[in-house]
Tab-separated table of C-alpha atoms in Angstrom:
chain	number	residue	atom	x	y	z
A	1	MET	CA	-47.026	-9.694	-8.232
A	2	ARG	CA	-45.593	-7.864	-11.215
A	3	LEU	CA	-47.979	-5.459	-12.961
A	4	PRO	CA	-47.951	-3.733	-16.365
A	5	VAL	CA	-46.586	-0.207	-16.585
A	6	SER	CA	-50.126	1.111	-17.089
A	7	ALA	CA	-50.970	0.071	-13.505
A	8	HIS	CA	-48.722	2.960	-12.468
A	9	THR	CA	-49.187	5.471	-15.268
A	10	ASP	CA	-53.006	5.277	-15.214
A	11	GLN	CA	-53.186	6.367	-11.567
A	12	PRO	CA	-53.647	10.082	-10.743
A	13	TRP	CA	-50.473	10.359	-8.667
A	14	ARG	CA	-48.350	13.431	-8.032
A	15	ILE	CA	-45.171	11.657	-9.094
A	16	HIS	CA	-46.072	11.871	-12.799
A	17	GLU	CA	-45.445	15.614	-13.027
A	18	LEU	CA	-41.971	15.159	-11.498
A	19	THR	CA	-40.720	12.232	-13.579
A	20	ARG	CA	-41.618	12.952	-17.213
A	21	ASP	CA	-37.940	12.425	-18.127
A	22	PHE	CA	-37.778	9.053	-16.295
A	23	ARG	CA	-38.886	5.662	-17.568
A	24	VAL	CA	-40.940	3.186	-15.557
A	25	GLU	CA	-38.726	0.129	-15.016
A	26	ASP	CA	-40.916	-2.063	-12.790
A	27	VAL	CA	-44.360	-2.034	-11.187
A	28	TRP	CA	-45.066	-4.451	-8.345
A	29	ALA	CA	-48.167	-5.063	-6.204
A	30	PHE	CA	-48.195	-6.129	-2.554
A	31	ARG	CA	-51.254	-7.706	-0.956
A	32	THR	CA	-52.784	-5.872	1.999
A	33	PRO	CA	-56.003	-7.845	2.688
A	34	GLY	CA	-58.756	-5.907	4.410
A	35	ALA	CA	-57.097	-2.532	3.787
A	36	GLY	CA	-59.216	0.562	3.283
A	37	PRO	CA	-58.622	3.816	1.383
A	38	ASP	CA	-57.195	5.615	4.446
A	39	ASP	CA	-54.717	2.927	5.530
A	40	PHE	CA	-51.647	4.076	3.593
A	41	PRO	CA	-50.031	5.795	6.620
A	42	ALA	CA	-50.627	2.601	8.638
A	43	MET	CA	-48.928	0.573	5.900
A	44	LEU	CA	-45.901	2.873	5.906
A	45	ALA	CA	-45.673	2.600	9.691
A	46	ALA	CA	-45.826	-1.194	9.440
A	47	MET	CA	-43.072	-1.233	6.804
A	48	ARG	CA	-40.809	0.944	8.939
A	49	ALA	CA	-41.380	-1.302	11.928
A	50	ALA	CA	-40.453	-4.331	9.797
A	51	GLY	CA	-36.968	-2.911	9.245
A	52	GLY	CA	-34.689	-2.892	6.230
A	53	PRO	CA	-32.198	-5.234	4.562
A	54	ALA	CA	-30.716	-6.356	7.895
A	55	ARG	CA	-33.919	-8.319	8.578
A	56	GLN	CA	-34.029	-9.986	5.172
A	57	SER	CA	-32.913	-13.471	4.154
A	58	ALA	CA	-29.247	-14.398	3.925
A	59	GLN	CA	-29.527	-14.446	0.134
A	60	PHE	CA	-30.916	-10.911	0.054
A	61	ARG	CA	-28.289	-9.661	2.527
A	62	PHE	CA	-25.531	-11.215	0.416
A	63	LEU	CA	-26.726	-9.454	-2.749
A	64	TRP	CA	-27.163	-6.201	-0.852
A	65	ALA	CA	-23.652	-6.368	0.592
A	66	ALA	CA	-22.159	-7.453	-2.740
A	67	ARG	CA	-23.732	-4.486	-4.521
A	68	TRP	CA	-22.225	-1.969	-2.103
A	69	LYS	CA	-18.845	-3.720	-2.135
A	70	LEU	CA	-18.811	-3.486	-5.931
A	71	GLY	CA	-19.885	0.150	-5.705
A	72	ALA	CA	-16.980	0.912	-3.393
A	73	LEU	CA	-14.549	-1.002	-5.601
A	74	PHE	CA	-15.548	0.708	-8.862
A	75	GLY	CA	-16.435	4.101	-7.409
A	76	TRP	CA	-20.132	4.034	-8.288
A	77	ASP	CA	-21.386	5.665	-5.103
A	78	LYS	CA	-19.113	8.632	-4.541
A	79	PRO	CA	-20.784	11.766	-3.062
A	80	GLU	CA	-20.006	13.752	-6.215
A	81	ASP	CA	-22.270	11.355	-8.173
A	82	GLY	CA	-25.226	11.609	-5.787
A	83	ILE	CA	-28.309	13.745	-5.248
A	84	ALA	CA	-27.656	17.510	-5.371
A	85	ALA	CA	-24.243	16.818	-6.955
A	86	ARG	CA	-24.449	14.917	-10.253
A	87	VAL	CA	-28.228	15.438	-10.453
A	88	PRO	CA	-30.624	17.826	-8.692
A	89	SER	CA	-33.166	16.391	-6.296
A	90	LEU	CA	-36.738	15.879	-7.461
A	91	ARG	CA	-37.726	17.953	-4.432
A	92	ASP	CA	-36.578	21.002	-6.396
A	93	ARG	CA	-39.510	20.377	-8.781
A	94	LEU	CA	-42.086	20.480	-5.962
A	95	PRO	CA	-44.036	23.512	-4.734
A	96	ALA	CA	-42.620	24.996	-1.543
A	97	GLY	CA	-45.365	23.691	0.740
A	98	LEU	CA	-44.756	20.094	-0.263
A	99	ARG	CA	-40.994	20.476	-0.444
A	100	ASP	CA	-40.749	21.374	3.238
A	101	ASP	CA	-42.092	18.014	4.493
A	102	PRO	CA	-40.529	15.154	2.483
A	103	GLY	CA	-41.042	12.469	5.126
A	104	PRO	CA	-38.716	10.749	7.589
A	105	GLU	CA	-35.153	9.716	6.776
A	106	SER	CA	-34.031	6.108	7.175
A	107	ASP	CA	-30.631	4.884	8.325
A	108	GLU	CA	-31.284	1.414	6.852
A	109	VAL	CA	-31.785	2.251	3.173
A	110	PRO	CA	-29.819	4.799	1.077
A	111	LEU	CA	-32.922	6.520	-0.316
A	112	THR	CA	-33.638	10.213	0.198
A	113	PRO	CA	-37.281	11.229	0.868
A	114	VAL	CA	-38.897	13.379	-1.815
A	115	TYR	CA	-42.443	13.752	-0.473
A	116	GLU	CA	-45.086	11.901	1.537
A	117	LEU	CA	-48.834	12.304	0.980
A	118	PRO	CA	-51.899	10.445	2.369
A	119	ALA	CA	-51.928	8.023	-0.595
A	120	GLU	CA	-48.395	8.064	-2.043
A	121	CYS	CA	-44.765	8.803	-1.301
A	122	ALA	CA	-41.481	8.878	-3.176
A	123	ARG	CA	-37.774	8.398	-2.414
A	124	GLU	CA	-34.794	8.824	-4.701
A	125	LEU	CA	-31.210	7.693	-5.143
A	126	ALA	CA	-28.482	8.787	-7.544
A	127	ASN	CA	-25.038	7.382	-8.226
A	128	LYS	CA	-22.724	6.939	-11.209
A	129	THR	CA	-25.121	4.432	-12.860
A	130	VAL	CA	-28.628	5.908	-12.536
A	131	HIS	CA	-30.960	8.403	-10.953
A	132	THR	CA	-33.791	6.255	-9.620
A	133	VAL	CA	-37.053	6.825	-7.796
A	134	MET	CA	-39.020	4.374	-5.671
A	135	HIS	CA	-42.667	5.391	-5.656
A	136	LEU	CA	-45.198	3.795	-3.301
A	137	GLY	CA	-48.880	4.323	-4.021
A	138	TRP	CA	-52.144	3.195	-2.426
A	139	SER	CA	-54.546	1.896	-5.024
A	140	PRO	CA	-57.941	0.107	-5.170
A	141	ALA	CA	-57.480	-3.631	-5.754
A	142	PRO	CA	-59.713	-5.793	-7.959
A	143	ASN	CA	-61.229	-7.507	-4.891
A	144	GLY	CA	-62.464	-4.230	-3.362
A	145	ASP	CA	-59.621	-3.781	-0.869
A	146	HIS	CA	-56.725	-1.371	-1.317
A	147	GLU	CA	-53.198	-2.556	-2.068
A	148	LEU	CA	-49.684	-1.187	-2.024
A	149	ARG	CA	-48.050	-0.619	-5.405
A	150	MET	CA	-44.379	0.075	-5.906
A	151	ALA	CA	-43.001	1.611	-9.084
A	152	VAL	CA	-39.306	1.930	-9.845
A	153	LEU	CA	-38.539	4.791	-12.210
A	154	VAL	CA	-35.066	5.336	-13.625
A	155	LYS	CA	-32.971	7.742	-15.642
A	156	PRO	CA	-29.844	5.757	-16.614
A	157	ASN	CA	-26.537	7.590	-16.766
A	158	GLY	CA	-25.606	6.861	-20.374
A	159	THR	CA	-24.853	3.477	-21.922
A	160	PHE	CA	-23.215	2.150	-18.777
A	161	GLY	CA	-26.339	2.936	-16.766
A	162	ARG	CA	-28.556	1.110	-19.252
A	163	LEU	CA	-26.275	-1.934	-19.192
A	164	TYR	CA	-26.250	-1.841	-15.399
A	165	MET	CA	-30.052	-1.857	-15.195
A	166	ALA	CA	-30.269	-4.735	-17.684
A	167	GLY	CA	-27.663	-6.704	-15.741
A	168	ILE	CA	-29.412	-6.455	-12.383
A	169	ALA	CA	-32.932	-7.130	-13.750
A	170	PRO	CA	-32.896	-10.897	-13.008
A	171	PHE	CA	-31.749	-10.278	-9.432
A	172	ARG	CA	-34.495	-7.703	-8.881
A	173	HIS	CA	-37.210	-10.043	-10.163
A	174	LEU	CA	-35.925	-13.299	-8.648
A	175	VAL	CA	-34.598	-12.156	-5.271
A	176	VAL	CA	-35.193	-8.520	-4.341
A	177	TYR	CA	-38.889	-8.054	-5.148
A	178	PRO	CA	-39.993	-11.473	-3.805
A	179	ALA	CA	-38.071	-10.723	-0.591
A	180	LEU	CA	-39.737	-7.318	-0.253
A	181	THR	CA	-43.091	-8.989	-0.904
A	182	ARG	CA	-42.597	-11.404	1.984
A	183	GLN	CA	-41.365	-8.695	4.333
A	184	TRP	CA	-43.972	-6.035	3.552
A	185	GLU	CA	-46.953	-8.376	3.360
A	186	ARG	CA	-45.905	-9.938	6.658
A	187	ALA	CA	-45.600	-6.420	8.109
A	188	TRP	CA	-49.207	-5.725	7.115
A	189	ARG	CA	-50.451	-8.973	8.648
A	190	ASP	CA	-48.497	-8.300	11.848
A	191	HIS	CA	-50.032	-4.847	12.003
A	192	GLY	CA	-53.326	-6.580	12.745
A	193	ARG	CA	-55.413	-5.310	9.841
A	194	ALA	CA	-55.467	-8.404	7.661
A	195	GLY	CA	-58.149	-10.382	9.412
A	196	ARG	CA	-61.234	-8.960	7.733
A	197	GLU	CA	-62.993	-10.997	5.046
A	198	VAL	CA	-59.923	-13.076	4.196
A	199	PRO	CA	-59.793	-16.893	4.419
A	200	ALA	CA	-57.305	-17.991	7.084
A	201	SER	CA	-55.365	-20.161	4.630
A	202	VAL	CA	-54.720	-17.164	2.367
A	203	ARG	CA	-54.195	-14.699	5.199
A	204	ASP	CA	-51.596	-16.803	6.978
A	205	GLY	CA	-49.907	-17.909	3.774
A	206	GLU	CA	-48.836	-21.202	5.332
A	207	VAL	CA	-47.056	-23.415	2.815
A	208	THR	CA	-45.760	-26.867	3.744
A	209	PRO	CA	-42.582	-28.031	1.948
A	210	VAL	CA	-41.144	-31.540	1.623
A	211	VAL	CA	-37.980	-32.418	-0.292
A	212	GLY	CA	-36.706	-35.810	-1.364
A	213	ARG	CA	-38.139	-39.076	-2.642
A	214	ARG	CA	-38.706	-40.531	0.816
A	215	SER	CA	-40.839	-37.562	1.892
A	216	VAL	CA	-43.086	-37.387	-1.181
A	217	PRO	CA	-46.234	-39.567	-1.100
A	218	PRO	CA	-46.142	-42.488	-3.576
A	219	SER	CA	-49.523	-41.383	-4.965
A	220	LEU	CA	-47.915	-38.117	-6.069
A	221	GLN	CA	-44.756	-39.784	-7.355
A	222	ALA	CA	-46.975	-41.954	-9.570
A	223	LEU	CA	-48.091	-38.853	-11.502
A	224	THR	CA	-44.687	-38.066	-13.040
A	225	SER	CA	-43.984	-39.247	-16.576
A	226	LEU	CA	-40.237	-39.525	-15.945
A	227	PRO	CA	-39.040	-43.145	-15.877
A	228	ASP	CA	-36.877	-42.186	-12.920
A	229	PHE	CA	-36.000	-38.911	-11.254
A	230	ASP	CA	-33.062	-37.449	-9.323
A	231	TYR	CA	-34.767	-34.534	-7.564
A	232	VAL	CA	-38.258	-33.963	-6.201
A	233	ASP	CA	-39.911	-31.437	-3.901
A	234	VAL	CA	-43.542	-30.697	-3.064
A	235	PHE	CA	-45.044	-27.497	-1.653
A	236	THR	CA	-48.629	-27.561	-0.354
A	237	ILE	CA	-51.033	-24.786	0.619
A	238	ASP	CA	-54.501	-25.058	2.160
A	239	THR	CA	-56.956	-23.982	-0.513
A	240	GLY	CA	-59.676	-22.708	1.829
A	241	ALA	CA	-62.286	-20.851	-0.190
A	242	ASN	CA	-60.458	-21.757	-3.411
A	243	ALA	CA	-61.089	-25.504	-3.120
A	244	ASP	CA	-63.280	-25.617	-6.243
A	245	ALA	CA	-60.556	-24.282	-8.581
A	246	THR	CA	-59.281	-26.864	-11.066
A	247	PRO	CA	-55.616	-27.958	-11.153
A	248	GLU	CA	-55.191	-26.237	-14.519
A	249	ARG	CA	-56.558	-23.001	-13.112
A	250	TRP	CA	-54.043	-23.234	-10.261
A	251	ALA	CA	-51.214	-23.923	-12.717
A	252	ARG	CA	-52.097	-20.896	-14.842
A	253	ALA	CA	-52.520	-18.728	-11.737
A	254	MET	CA	-48.994	-19.704	-10.684
A	255	PHE	CA	-47.145	-19.502	-14.007
A	256	GLY	CA	-49.385	-17.672	-16.464
A	257	ASP	CA	-50.171	-18.616	-20.040
A	258	VAL	CA	-46.697	-17.571	-21.220
A	259	PRO	CA	-43.481	-17.476	-19.156
A	260	SER	CA	-42.524	-14.254	-17.411
A	261	LEU	CA	-39.112	-12.616	-17.826
A	262	ALA	CA	-37.832	-14.259	-14.638
A	263	GLU	CA	-39.159	-17.672	-15.712
A	264	ARG	CA	-37.542	-17.345	-19.138
A	265	PHE	CA	-34.253	-16.407	-17.472
A	266	ILE	CA	-34.259	-19.554	-15.298
A	267	TRP	CA	-36.023	-22.076	-17.523
A	268	ARG	CA	-34.607	-21.114	-20.914
A	269	GLY	CA	-31.454	-19.207	-20.027
A	270	LEU	CA	-30.025	-21.285	-17.177
A	271	LEU	CA	-31.662	-24.677	-17.678
A	272	GLY	CA	-31.968	-24.590	-21.459
A	273	LEU	CA	-35.545	-25.933	-21.409
A	274	ARG	CA	-37.241	-26.012	-24.791
A	275	LEU	CA	-40.469	-24.116	-24.145
A	276	THR	CA	-43.220	-23.544	-26.686
A	277	ARG	CA	-44.055	-19.988	-27.705
A	278	GLY	CA	-47.395	-18.269	-27.494
A	279	ARG	CA	-50.633	-19.140	-25.714
A	280	SER	CA	-52.249	-22.530	-26.151
A	281	ALA	CA	-54.754	-24.758	-24.399
A	282	ASP	CA	-52.058	-27.464	-24.537
A	283	THR	CA	-49.369	-25.449	-22.751
A	284	VAL	CA	-48.901	-23.502	-19.521
A	285	ALA	CA	-46.099	-20.908	-19.556
A	286	GLY	CA	-44.440	-22.804	-22.404
A	287	TRP	CA	-44.556	-26.199	-20.644
A	288	ARG	CA	-46.511	-28.912	-22.503
A	289	VAL	CA	-49.539	-30.432	-20.774
A	290	THR	CA	-48.725	-34.164	-20.943
A	291	GLY	CA	-51.322	-35.577	-18.592
A	292	ARG	CA	-54.287	-34.654	-16.465
A	293	GLY	CA	-56.913	-36.152	-14.206
A	294	GLU	CA	-59.817	-34.945	-12.123
A	295	ASP	CA	-57.550	-33.577	-9.415
A	296	TRP	CA	-54.145	-33.179	-11.142
A	297	ILE	CA	-52.335	-31.824	-14.184
A	298	ARG	CA	-48.795	-32.577	-15.385
A	299	LEU	CA	-46.509	-30.208	-17.320
A	300	ALA	CA	-43.289	-31.308	-19.026
A	301	ALA	CA	-40.213	-29.662	-20.539
A	302	ALA	CA	-36.677	-30.808	-21.311
A	303	SER	CA	-33.221	-29.659	-22.354
A	304	TRP	CA	-30.204	-31.627	-23.556
A	305	PHE	CA	-29.035	-32.132	-19.969
A	306	LEU	CA	-32.224	-32.151	-17.885
A	307	SER	CA	-35.892	-33.245	-18.062
A	308	GLY	CA	-38.595	-31.899	-15.784
A	309	ASN	CA	-42.217	-32.366	-14.719
A	310	LEU	CA	-44.383	-29.927	-12.788
A	311	VAL	CA	-47.398	-31.636	-11.223
A	312	VAL	CA	-50.245	-29.635	-9.672
A	313	ARG	CA	-52.711	-31.619	-7.574
A	314	THR	CA	-55.777	-30.391	-5.671
A	315	THR	CA	-57.180	-32.831	-3.136
A	316	GLY	CA	-58.505	-32.802	0.407
A	317	GLY	CA	-58.833	-29.022	0.523
A	318	ARG	CA	-55.166	-28.547	-0.350
A	319	THR	CA	-53.177	-27.693	-3.486
A	320	SER	CA	-49.695	-29.094	-4.103
A	321	LEU	CA	-47.000	-28.224	-6.619
A	322	ALA	CA	-44.461	-30.998	-7.181
A	323	THR	CA	-41.237	-30.550	-9.147
A	324	PHE	CA	-39.579	-33.668	-10.589
A	325	LEU	CA	-36.196	-33.484	-12.344
A	326	ARG	CA	-34.070	-36.085	-14.106
A	327	TYR	CA	-30.428	-35.278	-14.868
A	328	GLU	CA	-29.766	-36.467	-18.421
A	329	ARG	CA	-26.111	-35.380	-18.178
A	330	PRO	CA	-23.823	-34.699	-15.184
A	331	VAL	CA	-24.054	-30.975	-15.947
A	332	GLY	CA	-27.761	-31.187	-15.013
A	333	ARG	CA	-26.886	-31.779	-11.385
A	334	LEU	CA	-24.318	-28.977	-11.430
A	335	ALA	CA	-26.803	-26.552	-12.997
A	336	TRP	CA	-29.692	-27.339	-10.666
A	337	ARG	CA	-27.841	-27.484	-7.345
A	338	PRO	CA	-27.425	-23.685	-6.900
A	339	LEU	CA	-30.815	-22.982	-8.494
A	340	SER	CA	-32.680	-25.365	-6.203
A	341	ALA	CA	-32.226	-23.016	-3.239
A	342	VAL	CA	-33.714	-20.116	-5.236
A	343	HIS	CA	-36.519	-22.385	-6.462
A	344	ARG	CA	-37.485	-23.434	-2.919
A	345	ARG	CA	-37.626	-19.799	-1.827
A	346	LEU	CA	-39.820	-18.764	-4.742
A	347	VAL	CA	-42.420	-21.563	-4.776
A	348	PRO	CA	-44.229	-20.571	-1.537
A	349	GLY	CA	-44.768	-17.111	-2.993
A	350	LEU	CA	-46.081	-18.635	-6.226
A	351	LEU	CA	-48.677	-20.621	-4.301
A	352	ARG	CA	-49.735	-17.676	-2.149
A	353	ASP	CA	-49.982	-15.368	-5.160
A	354	ALA	CA	-52.037	-17.990	-7.020
A	355	ALA	CA	-54.380	-18.304	-4.050
A	356	GLU	CA	-54.866	-14.529	-4.027
A	357	ARG	CA	-55.534	-14.395	-7.788
A	358	ILE	CA	-58.042	-17.209	-7.626
A	359	ARG	CA	-59.748	-15.643	-4.619
């Protein structure tokens, strides 16, 4: 889950005194149900056991490999542009006692340890584009547990560095951070500490997908306002302790009142959907509410080449999100085909995050 910058800057972490000349690019939270204030070292051990990019999805591995291929092609990652060459290490800003124990190296990720403390750690990377820091901190969560927070801080190398960071932002938000979320949260569950005071449906994060008209129940198909549709999928999660939440509450927990940067990039930028602006009781993340019942709500949006419905239904102790699309022009099919794979990877995380927020 993406957090505001203040979720990082308001914490009393050591990293602040080292990075006054850096800007906070992203702040992300990872769920660690049942975690206590002293479990940060256990979380780090679980993350190391989970491995690096080699154990990620094919999509993540492709982006990872493509980035380093481009770096080799354009000379972004030469040693003379790295730590202790183009820029000094942040370790030089630390007192001697802390500088001598930065934490273990990793052969799987190109990040150099800066320091490791009982509740936070930092790693850095420099190349021709940026000097960046990945900070991990252990923070109290709203539900009384503790959670892992990751902040990415950057110092771009001139105009090219700023353009580079802007160019990779959609890939970070749509692919990289969701992939890290799945890997690190699974690492915590596998570590065996997630079983305390957490409903099984939320803890396990089981989401059931079905794709295609023949697989979707007719009762759910009847809720779309499209006269016909070309694409449909449904993802369902057991609601457990969240069974009393309304469909609208689930919809807002998934998408928010206004669309996020990643949602605007896909919905407006790639699909051209005409979304309303601002918060309203008649919209969810810019989609118009065009129908509702006791156990369902329907959202609608359209572009010149595609019309869509999002239907959220809560029934039988389960919550489902159905996506219906109608291609108004042939380009609609061409636009959605590559995006559908990204969509199907993101929806399970949306449902699990919504379940956590509602809980």
